[in-house]
Amino acid sequence: ALVPGSFDRDGVLRVRGRMLRHGPPGEGCLPVPLWAAGFNFSHAPGLLAKVPYLDLPHLFFGEEVAMALLLHSHGFQFRTPPQTVFYHLWTRDHRPNFRGDLVVADEERAKREEGRREAVKLVRDLCLGVDPHGWLGKERSVASFADMLGVDFERLVLREGAENAG
């Protein structure tokens, strides 16, 4: 399951995967506080009609937390299978990284960095309840999301128990 990991230098919550304790045999899927873009199943037309996917160019870390917040605020709940279904190798040290090989002009690099900064600000603002676009739902609050995760988005700290998914 995904759980809060730490806050990065931009103040964006980074997540990490970890095994959770299993419930009683036959219990089924376990509730979890975070959502993974690459491993989710739902009735897409209903979900996307309520919560369109955020377009955050040049931002890799942060969009899943922002989407989890938006989905949470609209009343969606997340669950995970009680056993490991797949693994993801997080390190990229074993292979080339296309961004490392990409030659980008200084002007384009500056444009991308500005886009990344704007996306980071949007994610940080949403996590603080600042929503100029009206994307947050009315079912649940930003504070209830932070409480569920065990994080303080203002002080950028994880509370005790956050590593256990809340």
PDB file of C-alpha atoms in Angstrom:
ATOM      1  CA  ALA A   1       0.000   0.000   0.000  1.00  0.00           C
ATOM      2  CA  LEU A   2       1.062   3.587  -0.449  1.00  0.00           C
ATOM      3  CA  VAL A   3       1.710   5.494   2.764  1.00  0.00           C
ATOM      4  CA  PRO A   4       3.128   8.940   3.545  1.00  0.00           C
ATOM      5  CA  GLY A   5       6.916   8.903   3.292  1.00  0.00           C
ATOM      6  CA  SER A   6       8.280  12.426   3.783  1.00  0.00           C
ATOM      7  CA  PHE A   7       8.009  15.959   2.467  1.00  0.00           C
ATOM      8  CA  ASP A   8      10.463  16.935  -0.264  1.00  0.00           C
ATOM      9  CA  ARG A   9      12.369  20.224  -0.616  1.00  0.00           C
ATOM     10  CA  ASP A  10       9.339  21.750  -2.394  1.00  0.00           C
ATOM     11  CA  GLY A  11       6.984  20.846   0.463  1.00  0.00           C
ATOM     12  CA  VAL A  12       5.240  18.126  -1.545  1.00  0.00           C
ATOM     13  CA  LEU A  13       4.304  14.935   0.260  1.00  0.00           C
ATOM     14  CA  ARG A  14       6.244  11.980  -1.124  1.00  0.00           C
ATOM     15  CA  VAL A  15       4.765   8.536  -0.692  1.00  0.00           C
ATOM     16  CA  ARG A  16       6.308   5.129  -0.358  1.00  0.00           C
ATOM     17  CA  GLY A  17       5.058   1.597  -0.709  1.00  0.00           C
ATOM     18  CA  ARG A  18       5.009  -0.816   2.184  1.00  0.00           C
ATOM     19  CA  MET A  19       3.414  -4.017   3.310  1.00  0.00           C
ATOM     20  CA  LEU A  20       0.514  -3.572   5.695  1.00  0.00           C
ATOM     21  CA  ARG A  21      -0.603  -6.056   8.293  1.00  0.00           C
ATOM     22  CA  HIS A  22      -3.246  -8.348   6.919  1.00  0.00           C
ATOM     23  CA  GLY A  23      -6.700  -8.396   8.431  1.00  0.00           C
ATOM     24  CA  PRO A  24      -8.506 -11.606   9.313  1.00  0.00           C
ATOM     25  CA  PRO A  25      -8.507 -14.281   6.561  1.00  0.00           C
ATOM     26  CA  GLY A  26     -11.232 -13.687   3.989  1.00  0.00           C
ATOM     27  CA  GLU A  27     -11.612 -10.026   4.937  1.00  0.00           C
ATOM     28  CA  GLY A  28     -11.054  -8.844   1.368  1.00  0.00           C
ATOM     29  CA  CYS A  29      -9.503  -5.575   0.296  1.00  0.00           C
ATOM     30  CA  LEU A  30      -8.122  -3.233   2.937  1.00  0.00           C
ATOM     31  CA  PRO A  31      -8.903   0.499   3.151  1.00  0.00           C
ATOM     32  CA  VAL A  32      -5.931   2.723   2.309  1.00  0.00           C
ATOM     33  CA  PRO A  33      -5.556   6.519   2.282  1.00  0.00           C
ATOM     34  CA  LEU A  34      -3.642   7.032  -0.974  1.00  0.00           C
ATOM     35  CA  TRP A  35      -4.244   6.407  -4.642  1.00  0.00           C
ATOM     36  CA  ALA A  36      -1.807   5.154  -7.290  1.00  0.00           C
ATOM     37  CA  ALA A  37      -2.183   6.356 -10.857  1.00  0.00           C
ATOM     38  CA  GLY A  38      -0.694   3.168 -12.278  1.00  0.00           C
ATOM     39  CA  PHE A  39      -2.779   0.743 -10.229  1.00  0.00           C
ATOM     40  CA  ASN A  40      -6.396   1.723  -9.823  1.00  0.00           C
ATOM     41  CA  PHE A  41      -9.667   0.272 -10.919  1.00  0.00           C
ATOM     42  CA  SER A  42     -13.008   2.040 -10.938  1.00  0.00           C
ATOM     43  CA  HIS A  43     -15.962   2.937 -13.074  1.00  0.00           C
ATOM     44  CA  ALA A  44     -14.043   5.570 -15.042  1.00  0.00           C
ATOM     45  CA  PRO A  45     -16.942   7.565 -16.561  1.00  0.00           C
ATOM     46  CA  GLY A  46     -18.425   8.235 -13.116  1.00  0.00           C
ATOM     47  CA  LEU A  47     -15.104   8.989 -11.507  1.00  0.00           C
ATOM     48  CA  LEU A  48     -13.761  11.237 -14.272  1.00  0.00           C
ATOM     49  CA  ALA A  49     -17.065  13.109 -14.532  1.00  0.00           C
ATOM     50  CA  LYS A  50     -16.742  14.132 -10.880  1.00  0.00           C
ATOM     51  CA  VAL A  51     -12.962  14.466 -10.676  1.00  0.00           C
ATOM     52  CA  PRO A  52     -11.132  15.062 -13.973  1.00  0.00           C
ATOM     53  CA  TYR A  53      -7.494  14.016 -13.971  1.00  0.00           C
ATOM     54  CA  LEU A  54      -5.159  16.906 -13.142  1.00  0.00           C
ATOM     55  CA  ASP A  55      -2.894  18.047 -15.940  1.00  0.00           C
ATOM     56  CA  LEU A  56       0.351  18.841 -14.138  1.00  0.00           C
ATOM     57  CA  PRO A  57       3.051  19.110 -16.788  1.00  0.00           C
ATOM     58  CA  HIS A  58       6.650  18.671 -15.686  1.00  0.00           C
ATOM     59  CA  LEU A  59       5.608  17.301 -12.275  1.00  0.00           C
ATOM     60  CA  PHE A  60       6.158  13.656 -11.418  1.00  0.00           C
ATOM     61  CA  PHE A  61       5.906  13.618  -7.622  1.00  0.00           C
ATOM     62  CA  GLY A  62       2.796  15.202  -6.193  1.00  0.00           C
ATOM     63  CA  GLU A  63       0.067  14.476  -8.714  1.00  0.00           C
ATOM     64  CA  GLU A  64      -1.015  11.236  -7.028  1.00  0.00           C
ATOM     65  CA  VAL A  65      -1.332  12.975  -3.646  1.00  0.00           C
ATOM     66  CA  ALA A  66      -3.309  15.816  -5.243  1.00  0.00           C
ATOM     67  CA  MET A  67      -5.587  13.346  -7.030  1.00  0.00           C
ATOM     68  CA  ALA A  68      -6.073  11.358  -3.803  1.00  0.00           C
ATOM     69  CA  LEU A  69      -7.082  14.596  -2.059  1.00  0.00           C
ATOM     70  CA  LEU A  70      -9.543  15.544  -4.806  1.00  0.00           C
ATOM     71  CA  LEU A  71     -11.041  12.041  -4.914  1.00  0.00           C
ATOM     72  CA  HIS A  72     -11.265  11.957  -1.100  1.00  0.00           C
ATOM     73  CA  SER A  73     -13.004  15.346  -1.045  1.00  0.00           C
ATOM     74  CA  HIS A  74     -15.587  14.000  -3.520  1.00  0.00           C
ATOM     75  CA  GLY A  75     -16.293  10.984  -1.302  1.00  0.00           C
ATOM     76  CA  PHE A  76     -14.293   8.279  -3.066  1.00  0.00           C
ATOM     77  CA  GLN A  77     -12.622   5.577  -0.971  1.00  0.00           C
ATOM     78  CA  PHE A  78      -9.528   3.541  -1.804  1.00  0.00           C
ATOM     79  CA  ARG A  79      -8.888  -0.113  -1.090  1.00  0.00           C
ATOM     80  CA  THR A  80      -5.983  -2.462  -1.775  1.00  0.00           C
ATOM     81  CA  PRO A  81      -5.788  -6.229  -2.112  1.00  0.00           C
ATOM     82  CA  PRO A  82      -4.685  -7.951   1.120  1.00  0.00           C
ATOM     83  CA  GLN A  83      -1.709  -9.570  -0.622  1.00  0.00           C
ATOM     84  CA  THR A  84       0.985  -8.260  -2.931  1.00  0.00           C
ATOM     85  CA  VAL A  85      -0.187  -8.173  -6.531  1.00  0.00           C
ATOM     86  CA  PHE A  86       2.877  -6.614  -8.155  1.00  0.00           C
ATOM     87  CA  TYR A  87       6.160  -4.911  -7.361  1.00  0.00           C
ATOM     88  CA  HIS A  88       7.649  -1.704  -8.697  1.00  0.00           C
ATOM     89  CA  LEU A  89      11.389  -1.110  -8.820  1.00  0.00           C
ATOM     90  CA  TRP A  90      11.770   2.500  -7.693  1.00  0.00           C
ATOM     91  CA  THR A  91      15.436   2.996  -8.379  1.00  0.00           C
ATOM     92  CA  ARG A  92      16.504   3.976 -11.882  1.00  0.00           C
ATOM     93  CA  ASP A  93      20.192   3.306 -11.283  1.00  0.00           C
ATOM     94  CA  HIS A  94      20.107   0.100 -13.347  1.00  0.00           C
ATOM     95  CA  ARG A  95      19.055   1.797 -16.597  1.00  0.00           C
ATOM     96  CA  PRO A  96      19.501   4.997 -18.562  1.00  0.00           C
ATOM     97  CA  ASN A  97      17.053   7.789 -17.874  1.00  0.00           C
ATOM     98  CA  PHE A  98      15.721   9.473 -20.994  1.00  0.00           C
ATOM     99  CA  ARG A  99      15.704  12.862 -19.249  1.00  0.00           C
ATOM    100  CA  GLY A 100      19.389  12.464 -18.489  1.00  0.00           C
ATOM    101  CA  ASP A 101      20.087  11.901 -22.179  1.00  0.00           C
ATOM    102  CA  LEU A 102      17.742  14.611 -23.404  1.00  0.00           C
ATOM    103  CA  VAL A 103      19.447  17.719 -24.761  1.00  0.00           C
ATOM    104  CA  VAL A 104      17.250  20.715 -23.993  1.00  0.00           C
ATOM    105  CA  ALA A 105      17.922  24.329 -24.854  1.00  0.00           C
ATOM    106  CA  ASP A 106      18.286  26.704 -21.899  1.00  0.00           C
ATOM    107  CA  GLU A 107      15.054  28.496 -22.857  1.00  0.00           C
ATOM    108  CA  GLU A 108      13.112  25.219 -22.918  1.00  0.00           C
ATOM    109  CA  ARG A 109      14.708  24.115 -19.643  1.00  0.00           C
ATOM    110  CA  ALA A 110      13.619  27.387 -18.011  1.00  0.00           C
ATOM    111  CA  LYS A 111      10.097  26.978 -19.400  1.00  0.00           C
ATOM    112  CA  ARG A 112       9.869  23.437 -18.002  1.00  0.00           C
ATOM    113  CA  GLU A 113      11.157  24.526 -14.599  1.00  0.00           C
ATOM    114  CA  GLU A 114       8.598  27.335 -14.480  1.00  0.00           C
ATOM    115  CA  GLY A 115       5.861  24.807 -15.347  1.00  0.00           C
ATOM    116  CA  ARG A 116       7.108  22.501 -12.605  1.00  0.00           C
ATOM    117  CA  ARG A 117       7.087  25.342 -10.065  1.00  0.00           C
ATOM    118  CA  GLU A 118       3.510  26.253 -11.036  1.00  0.00           C
ATOM    119  CA  ALA A 119       2.417  22.610 -10.688  1.00  0.00           C
ATOM    120  CA  VAL A 120       4.123  22.306  -7.280  1.00  0.00           C
ATOM    121  CA  LYS A 121       2.353  25.479  -6.112  1.00  0.00           C
ATOM    122  CA  LEU A 122      -0.991  24.091  -7.262  1.00  0.00           C
ATOM    123  CA  VAL A 123      -0.430  20.822  -5.361  1.00  0.00           C
ATOM    124  CA  ARG A 124       0.739  22.662  -2.214  1.00  0.00           C
ATOM    125  CA  ASP A 125      -2.212  25.073  -2.405  1.00  0.00           C
ATOM    126  CA  LEU A 126      -4.742  22.237  -2.768  1.00  0.00           C
ATOM    127  CA  CYS A 127      -3.213  20.456   0.243  1.00  0.00           C
ATOM    128  CA  LEU A 128      -3.672  23.677   2.224  1.00  0.00           C
ATOM    129  CA  GLY A 129      -7.281  24.063   1.070  1.00  0.00           C
ATOM    130  CA  VAL A 130      -6.589  26.841  -1.439  1.00  0.00           C
ATOM    131  CA  ASP A 131      -8.691  25.965  -4.488  1.00  0.00           C
ATOM    132  CA  PRO A 132      -9.137  28.802  -7.010  1.00  0.00           C
ATOM    133  CA  HIS A 133     -10.433  26.351  -9.648  1.00  0.00           C
ATOM    134  CA  GLY A 134     -13.213  24.838  -7.515  1.00  0.00           C
ATOM    135  CA  TRP A 135     -11.828  21.302  -7.866  1.00  0.00           C
ATOM    136  CA  LEU A 136     -12.216  20.210  -4.241  1.00  0.00           C
ATOM    137  CA  GLY A 137     -15.427  18.380  -3.437  1.00  0.00           C
ATOM    138  CA  LYS A 138     -17.856  19.031  -0.597  1.00  0.00           C
ATOM    139  CA  GLU A 139     -18.141  15.441   0.725  1.00  0.00           C
ATOM    140  CA  ARG A 140     -14.988  15.573   2.870  1.00  0.00           C
ATOM    141  CA  SER A 141     -12.542  18.267   3.900  1.00  0.00           C
ATOM    142  CA  VAL A 142      -8.825  18.769   3.313  1.00  0.00           C
ATOM    143  CA  ALA A 143      -8.409  18.523   7.091  1.00  0.00           C
ATOM    144  CA  SER A 144     -10.042  15.065   7.129  1.00  0.00           C
ATOM    145  CA  PHE A 145      -7.638  13.959   4.374  1.00  0.00           C
ATOM    146  CA  ALA A 146      -4.635  15.211   6.368  1.00  0.00           C
ATOM    147  CA  ASP A 147      -5.959  13.516   9.518  1.00  0.00           C
ATOM    148  CA  MET A 148      -6.519  10.245   7.654  1.00  0.00           C
ATOM    149  CA  LEU A 149      -2.947  10.354   6.312  1.00  0.00           C
ATOM    150  CA  GLY A 150      -1.441  11.469   9.603  1.00  0.00           C
ATOM    151  CA  VAL A 151       0.265  14.518   8.099  1.00  0.00           C
ATOM    152  CA  ASP A 152       0.351  18.249   8.718  1.00  0.00           C
ATOM    153  CA  PHE A 153       0.509  19.990   5.342  1.00  0.00           C
ATOM    154  CA  GLU A 154       1.174  23.403   6.918  1.00  0.00           C
ATOM    155  CA  ARG A 155       4.109  22.363   9.103  1.00  0.00           C
ATOM    156  CA  LEU A 156       5.271  19.661   6.612  1.00  0.00           C
ATOM    157  CA  VAL A 157       5.475  16.906   9.217  1.00  0.00           C
ATOM    158  CA  LEU A 158       4.274  13.320   9.498  1.00  0.00           C
ATOM    159  CA  ARG A 159       2.493  12.447  12.699  1.00  0.00           C
ATOM    160  CA  GLU A 160       3.105   9.234  14.594  1.00  0.00           C
ATOM    161  CA  GLY A 161       1.428   6.332  12.794  1.00  0.00           C
ATOM    162  CA  ALA A 162       1.545   7.890   9.320  1.00  0.00           C
ATOM    163  CA  GLU A 163       3.901   5.123   8.181  1.00  0.00           C
ATOM    164  CA  ASN A 164       1.089   2.646   8.926  1.00  0.00           C
ATOM    165  CA  ALA A 165      -1.345   4.344   6.547  1.00  0.00           C
ATOM    166  CA  GLY A 166      -2.883   6.662   9.091  1.00  0.00           C
TER     167      GLY A 166
END
